[in-house]
């Protein structure tokens, strides 16, 4: 008899887990009602066109889709704010503004397979519609603080940013839209080294100094001071100071910090953006901001601000620390492990336990609060993503293949260098045909993106072993694979015809750990950088 399991990304809740879950929901909804917010419920299924019309930033591949009887495309609700905006602009259009609404609903999003993520995300949140300016933002953030006080007794903080600051700086750079989007992604992902490389050709532009530091500017009011020292007084920075002062006056100053690198979804958010981080939880537990253009998309222009709490995370979040105050660094086994050990030893750390690991997989360093965890490359990303390791060292090839994981890529370590290349049998004219080409690879996601950017329709076959066999045996016209010296290609009669991407080892950091263990992680990053500077020239 076969066992019928739950679909991937869903799970059953039983007994005490239900009690904890419902208790958190009840605390939040009672708080919202007590602040004058009224409950709203929207359908779990909406027409896909609703989210196209709104400019919602959730990519369509993350939406769970259904086709109704008339053939119209529908989606399981991927977001609560857009349906509420629809209701406010239609059924509630005669109700005076501002409107204070709260919800206790589940959103549905399709994640990567076998990554341990959830497709059902229970949220409790509020929307303050028709209220703009400082007073409304103070109301939203103070309510966010109160919400986390009720469900995060282990401690938390909220970080404030401003979507408008990035727009102002980007406008001064004279870049194309694709370049601006690339820069945005580098800043939001805290890709320190890659951002430096990207901005170097623009270093004469007035906004360069601040943009090059933006991903590093998170913490207390000192980040506002540094930003103003680099670019001068800006309305967005002044607004964050005023908001911080108002929150302090309301008694919430101890919970507030800043992150000027919060530039996500810049076409959606129009001003204040904020996220909440709880101790011992490996992902943001709260997210919100101001979205003054959304209601206008449905014919009722009005300012708005809101936030949502992830109820699953605040009741059963992944642990990112065990009370010891030590960091955990996941290392890719093999050559990257050896090269990382050499780097850390040049930085002055005693890595003897990792040099002779035996069968043990976790190795505390004797002279530094760091535990080295030995893992396979794809698992390094999984451990960092879920927060059980604070940092990891992994090749860019693995990062590219598993794109979409929420972590920061903070440092290019410079070793493990190679490249992705497109290769064919010698004498093959890969591009000189109209028929659909077949490409074999161990990295189907990398290959798919490469050919999509070229506007080419190809058939991709995943090969687990020696991918060079595919064109030799006539299974494929070409391969996309990692090339270091090219010797294996030459010995099998293959030649590279185009580079796909450069690869090297990268240091990655869990998003919540970066905020909750900022100084410890920045100290380790600095040690890695010092180790790179002391590398013996070849």
Coordinates of C-alpha atoms in Angstrom, one line a residue:
X1 CA 0.0 0.0 0.0
X2 CA 1.5 3.3 -1.1
X3 CA 1.9 6.2 1.4
X4 CA 0.2 9.4 0.3
X5 CA 2.4 12.3 1.4
X6 CA 1.8 16.0 1.4
X7 CA 2.9 18.0 -1.7
X8 CA 6.4 19.4 -1.5
X9 CA 6.5 22.7 0.3
X10 CA 3.5 21.8 2.5
X11 CA 3.3 20.0 5.8
X12 CA 0.9 18.9 8.5
X13 CA 0.7 20.6 11.9
X14 CA -0.1 18.5 14.9
X15 CA -0.9 19.1 18.6
X16 CA 1.4 21.4 20.4
X17 CA 2.7 22.8 17.1
X18 CA -0.9 23.9 16.3
X19 CA -1.2 25.5 19.7
X20 CA 2.0 27.5 19.3
X21 CA 1.0 28.5 15.8
X22 CA -2.5 29.6 16.8
X23 CA -1.2 31.4 19.9
X24 CA 1.1 33.6 17.7
X25 CA -1.7 34.3 15.3
X26 CA -4.0 35.3 18.1
X27 CA -1.5 37.6 19.8
X28 CA -0.9 39.4 16.5
X29 CA -4.5 39.7 15.5
X30 CA -5.5 40.9 19.0
X31 CA -2.8 43.5 18.8
X32 CA -3.9 44.8 15.4
X33 CA -7.6 45.0 16.5
X34 CA -6.6 46.8 19.6
X35 CA -4.9 49.5 17.4
X36 CA -8.1 50.1 15.4
X37 CA -7.4 47.8 12.4
X38 CA -10.3 45.8 10.9
X39 CA -9.9 42.3 9.5
X40 CA -10.1 41.6 5.7
X41 CA -10.0 38.3 3.9
X42 CA -9.5 37.8 0.2
X43 CA -9.8 34.7 -1.9
X44 CA -7.0 32.2 -1.9
X45 CA -7.2 32.2 -5.7
X46 CA -6.9 35.4 -7.9
X47 CA -6.7 36.1 -11.6
X48 CA -3.1 36.3 -12.8
X49 CA -3.9 39.5 -14.6
X50 CA -4.4 41.2 -11.2
X51 CA -0.7 40.9 -10.4
X52 CA 0.3 42.0 -13.9
X53 CA -1.8 45.1 -13.6
X54 CA -0.3 46.0 -10.2
X55 CA 3.3 45.6 -11.2
X56 CA 3.8 43.2 -8.4
X57 CA 7.4 42.2 -8.1
X58 CA 6.9 38.5 -7.5
X59 CA 8.3 36.6 -10.6
X60 CA 5.6 34.5 -12.3
X61 CA 7.7 31.3 -11.9
X62 CA 7.1 31.6 -8.1
X63 CA 3.3 31.7 -8.5
X64 CA 1.2 28.5 -8.3
X65 CA -1.1 28.6 -11.3
X66 CA -4.5 27.2 -12.1
X67 CA -6.8 27.4 -15.2
X68 CA -10.5 28.0 -14.5
X69 CA -13.4 26.6 -16.5
X70 CA -13.3 29.5 -19.0
X71 CA -9.6 29.0 -19.7
X72 CA -8.5 32.1 -17.7
X73 CA -5.2 31.8 -15.8
X74 CA -5.5 32.1 -12.0
X75 CA -2.9 31.9 -9.3
X76 CA -2.9 30.9 -5.7
X77 CA -2.6 34.1 -3.7
X78 CA 1.2 34.9 -3.8
X79 CA 0.8 38.2 -1.9
X80 CA -1.8 39.7 0.4
X81 CA -1.2 43.4 -0.3
X82 CA -2.3 43.4 -4.0
X83 CA -5.7 41.7 -3.4
X84 CA -6.3 44.1 -0.6
X85 CA -5.5 47.1 -2.9
X86 CA -8.0 45.6 -5.4
X87 CA -10.7 45.5 -2.6
X88 CA -9.9 49.0 -1.4
X89 CA -10.3 50.4 -5.0
X90 CA -13.5 48.6 -5.7
X91 CA -15.7 47.4 -2.8
X92 CA -14.3 50.0 -0.4
X93 CA -14.0 52.9 -2.8
X94 CA -16.8 54.8 -1.1
X95 CA -15.3 54.3 2.4
X96 CA -13.3 57.3 3.5
X97 CA -9.5 57.1 3.8
X98 CA -7.4 56.3 5.7
X99 CA -8.4 52.7 6.1
X100 CA -6.8 50.4 8.6
X101 CA -7.0 46.8 7.6
X102 CA -5.3 43.6 8.9
X103 CA -5.2 40.1 7.6
X104 CA -4.4 36.6 8.9
X105 CA -3.9 34.6 5.6
X106 CA -1.6 32.2 3.8
X107 CA 0.3 33.1 0.7
X108 CA 1.5 30.5 -1.8
X109 CA 4.8 30.6 -3.6
X110 CA 6.6 27.9 -5.6
X111 CA 10.2 27.5 -4.5
X112 CA 13.1 25.3 -5.7
X113 CA 12.7 21.6 -5.4
X114 CA 14.2 19.7 -2.4
X115 CA 15.4 22.9 -0.7
X116 CA 13.3 22.6 2.5
X117 CA 11.4 25.8 1.7
X118 CA 7.7 26.3 2.2
X119 CA 5.1 26.9 -0.5
X120 CA 2.6 27.9 2.2
X121 CA 3.6 31.0 4.1
X122 CA 1.2 32.0 6.8
X123 CA 1.3 35.8 7.4
X124 CA -0.3 38.2 9.8
X125 CA 0.0 41.8 8.6
X126 CA -1.5 45.3 8.3
X127 CA -2.2 47.8 5.5
X128 CA -2.6 51.5 6.3
X129 CA -4.2 52.8 3.2
X130 CA -4.6 56.5 2.3
X131 CA -2.1 57.8 4.8
X132 CA 1.2 59.3 3.8
X133 CA 4.1 61.1 5.5
X134 CA 6.0 60.7 8.7
X135 CA 3.1 60.1 11.0
X136 CA 1.8 57.1 9.0
X137 CA 5.3 55.6 8.8
X138 CA 5.7 56.0 12.5
X139 CA 2.4 54.2 13.1
X140 CA 3.4 51.3 10.9
X141 CA 6.9 50.8 12.3
X142 CA 5.8 51.2 16.0
X143 CA 3.1 48.6 15.3
X144 CA 5.7 46.3 13.7
X145 CA 7.8 46.7 16.9
X146 CA 4.9 45.8 19.0
X147 CA 4.1 42.8 16.8
X148 CA 7.6 41.4 17.2
X149 CA 7.5 42.1 21.0
X150 CA 4.6 39.7 21.2
X151 CA 6.0 36.8 19.2
X152 CA 9.8 37.2 19.5
X153 CA 10.7 37.1 23.2
X154 CA 14.2 36.0 22.4
X155 CA 15.0 39.5 21.0
X156 CA 14.8 41.3 17.6
X157 CA 15.5 44.5 15.8
X158 CA 14.0 46.3 12.8
X159 CA 16.1 47.8 10.0
X160 CA 15.0 50.9 8.1
X161 CA 15.9 51.9 4.5
X162 CA 14.6 54.2 1.8
X163 CA 13.9 53.0 -1.7
X164 CA 14.1 56.6 -3.0
X165 CA 17.8 56.9 -2.0
X166 CA 18.9 54.3 -4.5
X167 CA 16.8 55.9 -7.3
X168 CA 18.4 59.3 -6.7
X169 CA 21.9 57.9 -6.7
X170 CA 21.3 55.7 -9.8
X171 CA 20.0 58.7 -11.7
X172 CA 23.3 60.4 -11.2
X173 CA 25.3 57.5 -12.8
X174 CA 24.0 57.8 -16.3
X175 CA 23.5 54.0 -16.6
X176 CA 21.1 52.0 -18.8
X177 CA 18.2 50.3 -17.1
X178 CA 19.8 46.8 -17.3
X179 CA 22.9 48.3 -15.7
X180 CA 20.9 49.9 -12.9
X181 CA 19.1 46.6 -12.3
X182 CA 22.5 44.7 -12.1
X183 CA 23.8 47.3 -9.7
X184 CA 20.6 47.0 -7.6
X185 CA 21.0 43.2 -7.4
X186 CA 24.7 43.5 -6.3
X187 CA 23.8 46.0 -3.6
X188 CA 20.8 44.1 -2.3
X189 CA 22.8 40.8 -2.3
X190 CA 25.8 42.5 -0.5
X191 CA 28.2 41.3 -3.2
X192 CA 31.0 43.5 -2.0
X193 CA 33.7 42.5 -4.4
X194 CA 31.5 42.3 -7.4
X195 CA 30.0 45.7 -6.7
X196 CA 33.4 47.2 -6.5
X197 CA 34.3 45.7 -9.9
X198 CA 31.1 46.8 -11.4
X199 CA 31.3 50.4 -10.2
X200 CA 35.0 50.9 -10.9
X201 CA 34.5 52.3 -14.5
X202 CA 32.1 54.9 -13.0
X203 CA 34.3 56.1 -10.2
X204 CA 34.3 59.7 -11.6
X205 CA 30.6 60.0 -11.1
X206 CA 29.4 62.0 -8.1
X207 CA 27.3 59.2 -6.6
X208 CA 30.1 56.6 -6.9
X209 CA 31.5 57.1 -3.4
X210 CA 28.1 56.3 -1.7
X211 CA 27.0 53.6 -4.1
X212 CA 30.2 51.7 -3.6
X213 CA 29.6 51.7 0.1
X214 CA 25.8 51.2 0.1
X215 CA 25.8 47.5 0.6
X216 CA 28.1 47.8 3.7
X217 CA 26.0 50.6 5.4
X218 CA 23.9 48.8 7.9
X219 CA 23.9 49.3 11.7
X220 CA 23.2 52.3 13.9
X221 CA 23.0 56.1 13.1
X222 CA 26.6 56.0 12.2
X223 CA 25.6 54.6 8.8
X224 CA 23.6 57.8 8.1
X225 CA 26.6 59.9 9.2
X226 CA 28.9 58.0 6.8
X227 CA 26.4 58.3 3.9
X228 CA 26.1 62.1 4.4
X229 CA 29.8 62.4 4.6
X230 CA 30.1 60.8 1.2
X231 CA 27.2 62.4 -0.7
X232 CA 26.1 65.4 1.4
X233 CA 22.7 66.0 2.9
X234 CA 19.9 64.1 1.1
X235 CA 16.1 64.3 1.7
X236 CA 15.9 60.5 2.1
X237 CA 18.6 60.4 4.7
X238 CA 17.1 63.3 6.6
X239 CA 13.8 61.5 6.5
X240 CA 15.3 58.4 8.1
X241 CA 16.8 60.6 10.8
X242 CA 13.4 62.2 11.5
X243 CA 11.7 58.8 11.5
X244 CA 14.3 57.4 13.9
X245 CA 13.9 60.4 16.2
X246 CA 10.1 59.9 16.2
X247 CA 10.4 56.2 17.0
X248 CA 12.8 57.0 19.8
X249 CA 10.3 59.5 21.2
X250 CA 7.7 56.7 21.1
X251 CA 10.0 54.5 23.2
X252 CA 11.1 52.2 20.3
X253 CA 14.5 53.6 19.6
X254 CA 16.3 50.5 21.0
X255 CA 14.7 48.3 18.4
X256 CA 15.6 50.4 15.3
X257 CA 18.6 50.2 13.1
X258 CA 19.3 51.0 9.4
X259 CA 20.3 49.3 6.2
X260 CA 20.8 51.7 3.3
X261 CA 21.3 48.6 1.1
X262 CA 17.7 47.7 1.3
X263 CA 17.0 48.4 -2.4
X264 CA 14.9 45.4 -3.2
X265 CA 11.8 45.7 -5.5
X266 CA 12.5 49.3 -6.3
X267 CA 9.6 49.6 -8.8
X268 CA 7.2 48.5 -6.0
X269 CA 8.3 50.4 -2.9
X270 CA 8.3 54.1 -3.1
X271 CA 9.8 55.3 0.2
X272 CA 10.4 53.7 3.5
X273 CA 11.3 50.0 3.5
X274 CA 12.0 47.9 6.6
X275 CA 12.7 44.3 7.7
X276 CA 12.6 42.6 11.1
X277 CA 15.2 40.1 12.3
X278 CA 14.8 37.9 15.4
X279 CA 17.5 36.2 17.4
X280 CA 18.0 32.5 16.5
X281 CA 16.0 32.8 13.2
X282 CA 17.8 32.4 9.9
X283 CA 15.7 34.7 7.7
X284 CA 13.8 38.0 8.1
X285 CA 10.6 37.5 10.1
X286 CA 9.0 40.7 9.1
X287 CA 9.0 42.8 5.9
X288 CA 7.2 45.9 4.9
X289 CA 7.4 49.4 3.4
X290 CA 5.6 52.2 1.6
X291 CA 4.0 51.6 -1.8
X292 CA 2.2 54.8 -2.9
X293 CA 1.6 53.7 -6.5
X294 CA -0.2 50.4 -6.0
X295 CA -3.8 51.7 -5.3
X296 CA -3.5 53.9 -8.4
X297 CA -3.0 50.9 -10.5
X298 CA -6.6 50.0 -9.7
X299 CA -8.0 53.5 -10.2
X300 CA -7.9 54.9 -6.7
X301 CA -4.6 56.8 -6.2
X302 CA -3.6 56.9 -2.5
X303 CA -0.5 56.5 -0.4
X304 CA -0.1 53.3 1.6
X305 CA 2.2 51.5 3.9
X306 CA 2.1 48.0 5.5
X307 CA 4.0 45.0 6.7
X308 CA 3.7 41.2 7.2
X309 CA 5.0 38.8 9.9
X310 CA 5.9 35.3 8.8
X311 CA 4.1 33.3 11.5
X312 CA 6.0 30.0 10.7
X313 CA 9.4 31.7 11.2
X314 CA 8.5 33.3 14.6
X315 CA 7.1 30.0 15.9
X316 CA 9.5 27.4 14.5
X317 CA 12.4 29.3 12.8
X318 CA 15.7 27.8 11.9
X319 CA 18.4 28.3 14.6
X320 CA 21.4 30.3 13.6
X321 CA 23.3 30.2 16.9
X322 CA 23.5 27.8 19.8
X323 CA 24.3 30.2 22.6
X324 CA 28.1 29.7 22.4
X325 CA 28.8 33.0 20.6
X326 CA 30.8 31.1 17.9
X327 CA 30.4 31.4 14.2
X328 CA 29.9 28.4 11.9
X329 CA 31.7 28.3 8.6
X330 CA 30.7 25.6 6.1
X331 CA 33.6 24.6 3.9
X332 CA 33.4 22.8 0.5
X333 CA 35.3 19.5 0.9
X334 CA 38.4 18.9 -1.3
X335 CA 40.6 21.5 -2.9
X336 CA 38.4 24.5 -1.9
X337 CA 38.7 23.3 1.7
X338 CA 42.5 23.1 1.6
X339 CA 42.7 26.5 -0.1
X340 CA 40.4 28.0 2.5
X341 CA 42.5 26.6 5.3
X342 CA 45.6 28.1 3.8
X343 CA 43.8 31.5 3.5
X344 CA 42.7 31.4 7.1
X345 CA 46.2 30.4 8.3
X346 CA 47.7 33.3 6.4
X347 CA 45.2 35.5 8.4
X348 CA 46.6 34.1 11.6
X349 CA 44.0 31.4 12.5
X350 CA 45.0 28.0 13.8
X351 CA 43.4 25.5 11.4
X352 CA 45.2 22.4 12.6
X353 CA 41.9 20.5 13.5
X354 CA 40.7 21.0 9.9
X355 CA 44.0 19.9 8.3
X356 CA 43.6 16.5 10.0
X357 CA 39.8 16.1 10.3
X358 CA 39.6 12.3 10.5
X359 CA 36.0 11.3 10.3
X360 CA 34.7 14.3 12.2
X361 CA 32.6 16.9 10.3
X362 CA 32.6 19.8 12.7
X363 CA 35.9 21.3 14.0
X364 CA 36.2 24.1 16.5
X365 CA 39.2 26.3 15.9
X366 CA 41.3 26.6 19.1
X367 CA 42.1 30.3 19.0
X368 CA 39.1 31.9 17.3
X369 CA 35.3 31.6 17.9
X370 CA 34.7 29.7 14.7
X371 CA 33.6 26.2 14.0
X372 CA 34.5 24.7 10.5
X373 CA 31.8 22.5 9.1
X374 CA 32.9 20.1 6.2
X375 CA 30.3 19.6 3.5
X376 CA 29.7 19.0 -0.2
X377 CA 29.4 22.1 -2.3
X378 CA 25.6 22.1 -2.8
X379 CA 25.1 21.4 0.9
X380 CA 27.2 24.5 1.8
X381 CA 24.5 26.7 0.2
X382 CA 21.7 24.7 1.9
X383 CA 23.3 25.0 5.4
X384 CA 23.9 28.8 4.9
X385 CA 20.5 29.4 3.4
X386 CA 18.7 27.8 6.4
X387 CA 20.9 29.6 8.9
X388 CA 22.5 26.5 10.6
X389 CA 25.8 27.9 9.3
X390 CA 26.5 31.6 9.4
X391 CA 29.0 31.6 6.5
X392 CA 30.2 29.3 3.7
X393 CA 32.9 28.9 1.1
X394 CA 31.6 27.6 -2.2
X395 CA 32.4 27.8 -5.9
X396 CA 30.6 30.3 -8.1
X397 CA 29.5 27.4 -10.3
X398 CA 27.4 26.0 -7.5
X399 CA 26.0 29.5 -6.7
X400 CA 25.0 30.0 -10.3
X401 CA 23.4 26.6 -10.6
X402 CA 21.4 27.1 -7.4
X403 CA 20.4 30.7 -8.1
X404 CA 17.6 32.2 -6.1
X405 CA 18.9 31.2 -2.7
X406 CA 18.7 34.0 -0.1
X407 CA 22.2 34.7 1.1
X408 CA 24.8 37.4 0.7
X409 CA 27.8 36.8 -1.5
X410 CA 30.4 39.0 0.2
X411 CA 33.8 38.1 -1.1
X412 CA 35.6 36.7 -4.1
X413 CA 38.3 34.6 -2.6
X414 CA 40.2 34.4 -5.9
X415 CA 41.1 30.7 -5.8
X416 CA 39.4 27.8 -7.5
X417 CA 39.5 29.8 -10.7
X418 CA 38.0 28.2 -13.8
X419 CA 35.2 29.1 -16.2
X420 CA 32.0 27.8 -17.7
X421 CA 32.4 27.3 -21.4
X422 CA 30.3 26.1 -24.4
X423 CA 32.3 23.4 -26.2
X424 CA 31.7 21.3 -29.4
X425 CA 33.4 18.6 -31.4
X426 CA 36.2 20.1 -33.4
X427 CA 34.8 21.3 -36.8
X428 CA 31.2 21.6 -35.6
X429 CA 29.4 24.8 -36.7
X430 CA 27.1 25.1 -33.7
X431 CA 25.5 28.5 -34.6
X432 CA 25.3 27.9 -38.4
X433 CA 22.0 25.9 -38.4
X434 CA 18.3 26.6 -38.0
X435 CA 17.5 23.3 -36.3
X436 CA 17.1 23.1 -32.5
X437 CA 20.4 22.3 -30.9
X438 CA 20.8 19.8 -28.1
X439 CA 23.2 20.7 -25.3
X440 CA 24.4 18.3 -22.6
X441 CA 25.5 19.7 -19.1
X442 CA 25.8 19.0 -15.4
X443 CA 24.5 22.5 -14.9
X444 CA 21.1 22.8 -16.6
X445 CA 20.1 26.1 -14.9
X446 CA 23.4 27.8 -16.0
X447 CA 23.0 26.6 -19.5
X448 CA 19.3 27.6 -19.7
X449 CA 20.0 31.2 -18.6
X450 CA 22.9 31.5 -21.0
X451 CA 20.9 30.5 -24.1
X452 CA 17.9 32.5 -22.9
X453 CA 20.0 35.6 -22.8
X454 CA 21.1 34.8 -26.4
X455 CA 17.5 34.3 -27.5
X456 CA 18.3 30.7 -28.5
X457 CA 15.9 27.8 -28.3
X458 CA 17.9 24.7 -27.3
X459 CA 17.1 21.4 -25.8
X460 CA 19.1 20.7 -22.6
X461 CA 20.0 17.3 -21.3
X462 CA 21.4 16.8 -17.8
X463 CA 24.4 14.5 -17.6
X464 CA 25.7 13.3 -14.2
X465 CA 29.1 11.8 -15.3
X466 CA 31.6 12.7 -18.0
X467 CA 29.6 15.2 -20.1
X468 CA 32.2 15.1 -22.9
X469 CA 30.8 11.8 -23.9
X470 CA 27.5 13.3 -25.1
X471 CA 28.8 14.9 -28.3
X472 CA 31.3 12.1 -28.9
X473 CA 28.4 9.6 -28.9
X474 CA 26.1 11.9 -30.9
X475 CA 23.7 12.5 -28.1
X476 CA 24.3 16.3 -28.1
X477 CA 25.6 19.0 -30.4
X478 CA 27.5 20.8 -27.6
X479 CA 28.2 20.8 -23.9
X480 CA 28.3 23.5 -21.2
X481 CA 30.8 22.5 -18.6
X482 CA 33.5 23.8 -16.3
X483 CA 36.9 24.3 -18.0
X484 CA 40.2 24.9 -16.2
X485 CA 43.0 24.1 -18.5
X486 CA 41.0 22.6 -21.4
X487 CA 43.1 19.4 -21.5
X488 CA 40.1 17.1 -21.0
X489 CA 38.3 18.8 -23.9
X490 CA 41.4 18.5 -26.2
X491 CA 41.9 14.8 -25.4
X492 CA 38.4 14.1 -26.4
X493 CA 38.3 16.1 -29.6
X494 CA 36.3 19.0 -28.2
X495 CA 37.0 22.8 -28.4
X496 CA 35.5 25.6 -26.4
X497 CA 33.7 28.2 -28.7
X498 CA 32.4 30.6 -26.1
X499 CA 32.9 31.5 -22.5
X500 CA 29.7 31.4 -20.4
X501 CA 30.9 32.7 -17.0
X502 CA 34.0 33.0 -14.8
X503 CA 34.1 30.8 -11.7
X504 CA 36.0 31.1 -8.4
X505 CA 35.5 30.5 -4.7
X506 CA 33.1 32.8 -2.9
X507 CA 32.4 33.6 0.8
X508 CA 28.7 33.6 1.4
X509 CA 26.8 34.7 4.5
X510 CA 23.3 34.0 5.9
X511 CA 21.1 37.1 5.5
X512 CA 19.9 37.2 9.1
X513 CA 23.3 36.2 10.6
X514 CA 24.9 39.2 8.8
X515 CA 22.5 41.5 10.7
X516 CA 22.5 39.7 14.1
X517 CA 26.2 39.0 14.2
X518 CA 27.5 41.9 12.2
X519 CA 30.7 42.6 14.0
X520 CA 31.8 39.0 14.3
X521 CA 31.1 38.4 10.6
X522 CA 32.8 41.6 9.4
X523 CA 35.8 40.7 11.6
X524 CA 36.1 37.3 9.8
X525 CA 35.6 38.9 6.4
X526 CA 38.4 41.3 7.2
X527 CA 40.7 38.4 8.2
X528 CA 39.9 36.7 4.9
X529 CA 40.8 39.9 3.1
X530 CA 44.1 40.2 5.0
X531 CA 44.8 36.5 4.1
X532 CA 44.3 37.3 0.4
X533 CA 46.6 40.3 0.7
X534 CA 49.3 38.1 2.2
X535 CA 49.1 35.4 -0.5
X536 CA 52.5 34.4 -1.8
X537 CA 52.9 35.4 -5.5
X538 CA 53.3 32.5 -7.9

